Amino acid sequence: MASMGYFAAGIDGSILLHSANHHRSVAPVIAYRPRKLSMFCGCSGGRRRWTAQPVKATGEATEGVDGGDKSDDALQATIEKSKKVLALQKDLLQQISERKKLVSSIKNSIIDPEGSEQTSLESNVSKLDAHETEGNDINSIIDPEGREPPSLESNVSKLDARESEDATELGKDLSANGTIFDASPQPKPKATTSTNVQPKEVTSVPLKSSVTAAPKTSSNNDLYKELKSSTEARISGPKTSMEEESNKKLKDTAVKIAIPSDILSSTEDEQREDLKESSPEPATVEVQGPTEEDVKPPPLAGANVMNVILVAAECAPWVKTGGLGDVAGALPKALARRGHRVMVVVPRYGNYAEAQDSGVRKRYKIDGQDMEVTYFQAYIDGVDFVFIDSPNFRHMGNNIYGGNRVDILKRMALFCRSAVEVPWHVPCGGVCYGDGNLVFIANDWHTALLPVYLKAYYRDHGLMKYTRSILVIHNIAHQGRGPLEDFSYVDLPPHYLDYFKMYDPVGGDHFNIFAAGLKAADRIVTVSHGYAWELKTSEGGWGLHGIINENDWKLRGIVNGIDVKEWSPELDVHLQSDGYVNYSLDTLKPGKPQCKAALQKELGLPVREDVPLIGFIGRLDQQKGVDLIAEAVPWMMGQDVQLVMLGTGRHDLEELLRRFEGQYNDRVRGWVGFSVKMAHRITAGADILLMPSRFEPCGLNQLYAMRYGTIPVVHAVGGLRDTVQPFNPFEETGLGWTFGRAEVNELIHALGNCLLTYRQYKKSWEGLQRRGMMQDLSWDHAAQNYEEVLVAAKYQW
Ligand SMILES: Nc1ncnc2c1ncn2[C@@H]1O[C@H](COP(=O)(O)OP(=O)(O)O[C@H]2O[C@H](CO)[C@@H](O)[C@H](O)[C@H]2O)[C@@H](O)[C@H]1O
């Protein structure tokens, strides 16, 4: 039944050569065909098996279509052959005139509105115009009945019963003339969706405006590439609505085009074998063009796409003691959304369900002792998570910074030693990251050894030449300090001692891990602009301001974002039970008061809508200004407010919380503990969030609060100053209240104004809430800024 193939190809030839003469409107179809033919013939460097006799023939045809004189002759010859077939099948061919209308409409919508001649579709159309006088009409391929979906394949099927002899004859004829088709009979393929389809069938799928999807099968690879290159010229610009419309139509229509078996297979036996292998069912070759789902936009990062490995001691949701965990859980996802290949490396403190043993084991010597680590991994939200397992980390989840100084130091040394080699050892998705185009993002002192190891073990020796490191300062107050003897635990060449050696008037010479990391890192980031400035002062730099000033050129402040999947009142999973509800800007009015009532109820406080509910969430230490709140509590209790405090930390401050609750049981709740659920519920149910931090590198709770319509009252320091624009009652602008000095009177003054507005200026209050909720606080903007730092590091030598 090779005849069917020939015949179908004969139709194709007619289509190619004649249809456009009178009917430019069929451009998408007629342009599409010759490109495929040329590709099948190996004319454009496709796979070799497509060569042999068809190569020449089709090559000629293609050339003709492309405009060469010589090719025109060849095409002319093809036309003549095709005419014979057409004559035999006139009745059928007329049936398909309806196709014309359909294809015309497609063409009208797909054609470049600016009429650019560079598009392959159009140029093919115009070249085909040259053959107008051949007298074949587009009607020859157009289905007058407009069957849905219109399909040449079906036409071919109908012909199947009738024309085998004629077509065989034609095939022989064509073959003898060295034109497109092989006369050798082909085995009849099994029936596919259409009856007795002889030719291999190519489903002409929508010509997508931006083609990036991979072809479905390897045998379609070349076809895909050809298709892609033939359409790329016109698709480089942004998609117009017209293009989208036409794509949709094309997709819906899925024009099926018959391709002769002979073209799909080669005339050489081995090539047939080859084809058989890849296509055991001979009937159908489906050219899976890019579909809507397949088409991926180019990465937001463009040419800056890099491999990024963020290394942190904690990472939400697995392990979190504070804001670092939040950042490690969210920033990588935002970077991945920009198109970077991103990994997070974190110790494996517990049995995390998602993480699988990668089977990779390594040994590292720490303080003369061999320590084995195992790498576990997971792939979540576009990010590779690698968990480093070792007896040193296991079961430390609730006490990750616990133990004595040397224990922590050894843990972090082991973690950094094993993390820096992850890109070599751990195949994520089957492929290791490798050390080219790679940047590590280390965080705080716990991982500040990583930039040092990268330099001392590798880059100093010409290894990992294209790997860079960035160190992020989330909190300079914790530095990994110890006596100089601690240097022996980090296993570094003696001259590296200078990196760690610090002097301060209190401790004298000492060993300082953060200092070494800041010197060794290629770039330094901190989590707000305000804090970047403060770090350079003697008050804000905590002894490291000298080093930070020296390295000012590589320091940048980038304000944290928030994970809006975790922290949005619309989606918050912790607001879906116990009387809490999800709410949005539109449902703020019923939603937030309902959450407030639920919180009051849950905590056993009087359920009163009119009483201002003030919240505090945070580590209980000097940084967070809990002592200032404590000083202000007597004043607050005279204001008819409710106060809810959630935190863990210093025992004396935990005691304070308990004491206040006991003392003011009808108005105060002090929840000592770490509860993510309560943190979300307080953020939603409170009217006001108090953050009197003495210093605050960025602060996330005020960002979460604003997202939930809860008004922050903050000490204007570090990131709090960057993110909470003070309320201006005259212009009705701003997001909350700030106070300039960490003193109780200032706190009381700011909170007093806040309470006044809450009680007496409801409209202003609502404006504050709405402005806060409407901000884009997502990580996307921050990720873009991080990307700039990644690129700066990459090109830094
Ligand atoms: N008892 C408790 N129960 C439940 N959740 C609790 C909790 N105590 C705190 N949290 C949560 O921990 C996070 C604290 O983040 P912060 O940014 O406010 O402070 P932290 O000082 O830890 O982070 C440091 O790093 C971050 C990230 O860069 C900087 O924003 C910040 O200024 C810097 O001090 C929030 O998600 C909060 O809800």
Coordinates of N, CA and C and ligand atoms in Angstrom, one line a residue, residues 314 316 320-328 443-444 472-476 478 526-528 531 558-561 567 616-621 623-624 645-649 671-680 682-683 689 691 693 695-704 718-720 779 786, ligand 1:
E314 N 19.2 26.4 59.3 CA 17.8 26.1 59.5 C 17.0 26.5 58.2
A316 N 12.7 26.6 57.0 CA 11.3 26.3 57.2 C 10.9 25.5 55.9
K320 N 13.0 25.5 62.1 CA 13.0 27.0 62.2 C 13.1 27.5 63.6
T321 N 14.0 28.4 63.9 CA 14.0 29.0 65.2 C 13.6 30.5 65.1
G322 N 13.7 31.0 63.8 CA 13.4 32.4 63.6 C 13.4 32.8 62.2
G323 N 13.8 34.0 61.9 CA 13.6 34.5 60.5 C 14.6 33.9 59.5
L324 N 15.7 33.4 60.0 CA 16.6 32.7 59.0 C 16.0 31.5 58.4
G325 N 15.2 30.8 59.2 CA 14.5 29.6 58.6 C 13.5 30.0 57.6
D326 N 12.8 31.1 57.8 CA 11.8 31.6 56.8 C 12.5 32.0 55.5
V327 N 13.7 32.7 55.7 CA 14.4 33.2 54.5 C 14.9 32.0 53.7
A328 N 15.5 31.0 54.4 CA 16.0 29.8 53.7 C 15.0 29.0 53.0
N443 N 24.8 31.8 55.2 CA 23.9 32.6 56.0 C 24.4 32.7 57.5
D444 N 24.7 33.8 57.9 CA 25.1 34.1 59.3 C 26.3 33.3 59.7
V472 N 25.4 36.2 53.8 CA 24.3 37.0 54.2 C 24.3 37.2 55.7
I473 N 24.2 38.5 56.1 CA 24.2 38.8 57.5 C 22.7 39.0 57.9
H474 N 22.2 38.1 58.7 CA 20.8 38.2 59.2 C 20.9 38.8 60.6
N475 N 22.0 38.6 61.2 CA 22.1 39.1 62.6 C 23.6 39.1 63.0
I476 N 24.2 40.3 63.1 CA 25.7 40.3 63.4 C 26.0 40.1 64.9
H478 N 25.4 37.6 66.6 CA 25.9 36.3 66.9 C 27.0 36.0 65.9
T526 N 23.2 42.1 53.4 CA 22.4 42.1 54.6 C 21.0 42.4 54.3
V527 N 20.1 42.2 55.3 CA 18.7 42.1 55.0 C 17.8 43.3 54.9
S528 N 18.5 44.5 55.0 CA 17.8 45.7 54.8 C 18.8 46.8 54.5
Y531 N 19.9 48.4 57.9 CA 20.9 47.6 58.7 C 22.3 47.6 58.0
I558 N 19.5 44.2 51.0 CA 18.3 43.8 50.3 C 17.2 43.4 51.3
V559 N 16.1 44.1 51.2 CA 15.1 43.8 52.2 C 14.4 42.5 51.9
N560 N 14.2 41.7 53.0 CA 13.6 40.4 52.8 C 12.2 40.5 52.2
G561 N 11.8 39.5 51.6 CA 10.4 39.4 51.2 C 9.7 38.4 52.2
W567 N 2.2 33.0 54.2 CA 1.7 34.1 55.0 C 0.8 35.0 54.2
F616 N 2.5 40.4 70.3 CA 4.0 40.4 70.2 C 4.4 39.0 69.9
I617 N 5.3 38.8 68.9 CA 5.8 37.5 68.6 C 7.3 37.6 68.4
G618 N 8.0 36.7 69.0 CA 9.5 36.8 68.8 C 10.3 36.1 69.8
R619 N 11.6 36.0 69.5 CA 12.5 35.4 70.4 C 12.6 36.4 71.6
L620 N 12.6 35.8 72.8 CA 12.7 36.6 74.0 C 14.1 36.8 74.3
D621 N 14.6 37.9 73.8 CA 16.0 38.3 74.2 C 16.1 39.8 74.1
Q623 N 17.5 41.7 72.0 CA 17.2 42.3 70.7 C 15.8 42.8 70.5
K624 N 14.9 42.0 70.9 CA 13.5 42.2 70.6 C 12.8 43.2 71.5
M645 N 1.3 37.8 74.1 CA 2.7 37.7 73.7 C 3.1 36.2 73.5
L646 N 3.8 35.9 72.4 CA 4.3 34.6 72.1 C 5.8 34.6 71.9
G647 N 6.5 33.7 72.7 CA 7.9 33.7 72.5 C 8.6 32.7 73.4
T648 N 9.8 32.4 73.0 CA 10.7 31.6 73.8 C 12.1 32.3 73.8
G649 N 12.9 31.9 74.8 CA 14.2 32.5 74.8 C 14.7 32.5 76.2
W671 N 2.2 33.4 76.1 CA 2.4 32.0 75.6 C 3.9 31.7 75.4
V672 N 4.4 31.0 76.3 CA 5.8 30.6 76.3 C 6.0 29.3 75.5
G673 N 6.6 29.4 74.4 CA 6.8 28.3 73.5 C 6.9 28.7 72.0
F674 N 7.2 27.7 71.2 CA 7.3 28.0 69.8 C 6.2 27.4 69.1
S675 N 5.3 28.2 68.6 CA 4.1 27.6 67.9 C 3.8 28.4 66.6
V676 N 4.1 27.8 65.5 CA 3.9 28.4 64.2 C 2.4 28.7 64.1
K677 N 1.5 27.8 64.5 CA 0.1 28.0 64.4 C -0.3 29.3 65.1
M678 N 0.2 29.4 66.4 CA -0.2 30.6 67.2 C 0.3 31.8 66.6
A679 N 1.5 31.7 66.0 CA 2.1 32.9 65.4 C 1.2 33.4 64.2
H680 N 0.7 32.5 63.4 CA -0.2 32.9 62.4 C -1.5 33.5 62.9
I682 N -2.2 34.8 65.9 CA -2.0 36.1 66.5 C -1.9 37.2 65.4
T683 N -1.1 36.9 64.4 CA -0.9 37.8 63.3 C -2.3 38.2 62.7
L689 N 0.5 45.1 66.1 CA 1.7 44.2 66.4 C 2.8 45.1 66.9
M691 N 6.6 45.8 67.9 CA 8.0 45.4 67.7 C 8.9 46.5 68.1
S693 N 12.0 46.3 68.9 CA 13.3 45.7 68.8 C 14.4 46.8 69.0
F695 N 17.5 46.4 68.0 CA 18.0 46.4 66.6 C 17.2 45.4 65.8
E696 N 17.0 45.6 64.6 CA 16.3 44.6 63.8 C 16.8 44.6 62.4
P697 N 17.6 43.7 62.0 CA 18.2 43.7 60.7 C 17.2 43.8 59.6
C698 N 16.1 43.1 59.7 CA 15.0 43.3 58.7 C 13.7 43.2 59.5
G699 N 13.4 42.1 60.1 CA 12.2 41.8 60.7 C 11.2 41.3 59.7
L700 N 10.6 40.2 60.1 CA 9.6 39.6 59.2 C 8.2 39.8 59.8
N701 N 8.1 39.8 61.1 CA 6.7 39.8 61.7 C 6.0 41.1 61.3
Q702 N 6.7 42.2 61.2 CA 5.9 43.4 60.8 C 5.4 43.3 59.4
L703 N 6.2 42.6 58.5 CA 5.7 42.4 57.1 C 4.5 41.4 57.1
Y704 N 4.6 40.4 57.9 CA 3.4 39.5 58.0 C 2.2 40.3 58.5
G718 N 16.9 49.7 61.6 CA 17.2 48.6 60.6 C 16.1 48.4 59.6
G719 N 15.6 47.2 59.5 CA 14.6 46.9 58.5 C 13.2 47.4 58.9
L720 N 13.0 47.6 60.2 CA 11.7 48.2 60.6 C 11.5 49.6 60.1
W779 N 8.7 37.7 47.7 CA 10.1 37.6 47.5 C 10.6 37.9 46.1
Y786 N 18.8 39.9 44.6 CA 19.9 38.9 44.9 C 20.5 38.5 43.6
Ligands
LIG1 N1 7.7 31.7 69.7 C1 7.5 31.6 68.4 N2 6.6 30.8 67.9 C2 6.4 30.7 66.5 N3 7.1 31.5 65.7 C3 8.0 32.4 66.1 C4 8.3 32.5 67.5 N4 9.2 33.4 67.7 C5 9.5 33.8 66.5 N5 8.8 33.2 65.5 C6 8.8 33.4 64.1 O1 10.2 33.5 63.7 C7 10.3 34.5 62.7 C8 11.1 35.6 63.3 O2 11.6 36.4 62.3 P1 12.3 37.8 62.5 O3 12.7 38.2 61.2 O4 11.3 38.7 63.1 O5 13.4 37.6 63.6 P2 14.8 36.9 63.8 O6 15.4 37.7 64.8 O7 14.6 35.5 64.2 O8 15.5 36.9 62.4 C9 16.8 37.4 62.0 O9 16.8 37.1 60.6 C10 15.7 37.6 59.9 C11 15.8 37.1 58.5 O10 16.7 37.8 57.8 C12 15.6 39.1 60.0 O11 14.4 39.5 59.5 C13 15.7 39.6 61.5 O12 15.7 41.0 61.5 C14 16.8 39.0 62.1 O13 16.9 39.3 63.5 C15 9.0 34.8 62.3 O14 8.5 34.0 61.3 C16 8.2 34.6 63.6 O15 6.8 34.4 63.4

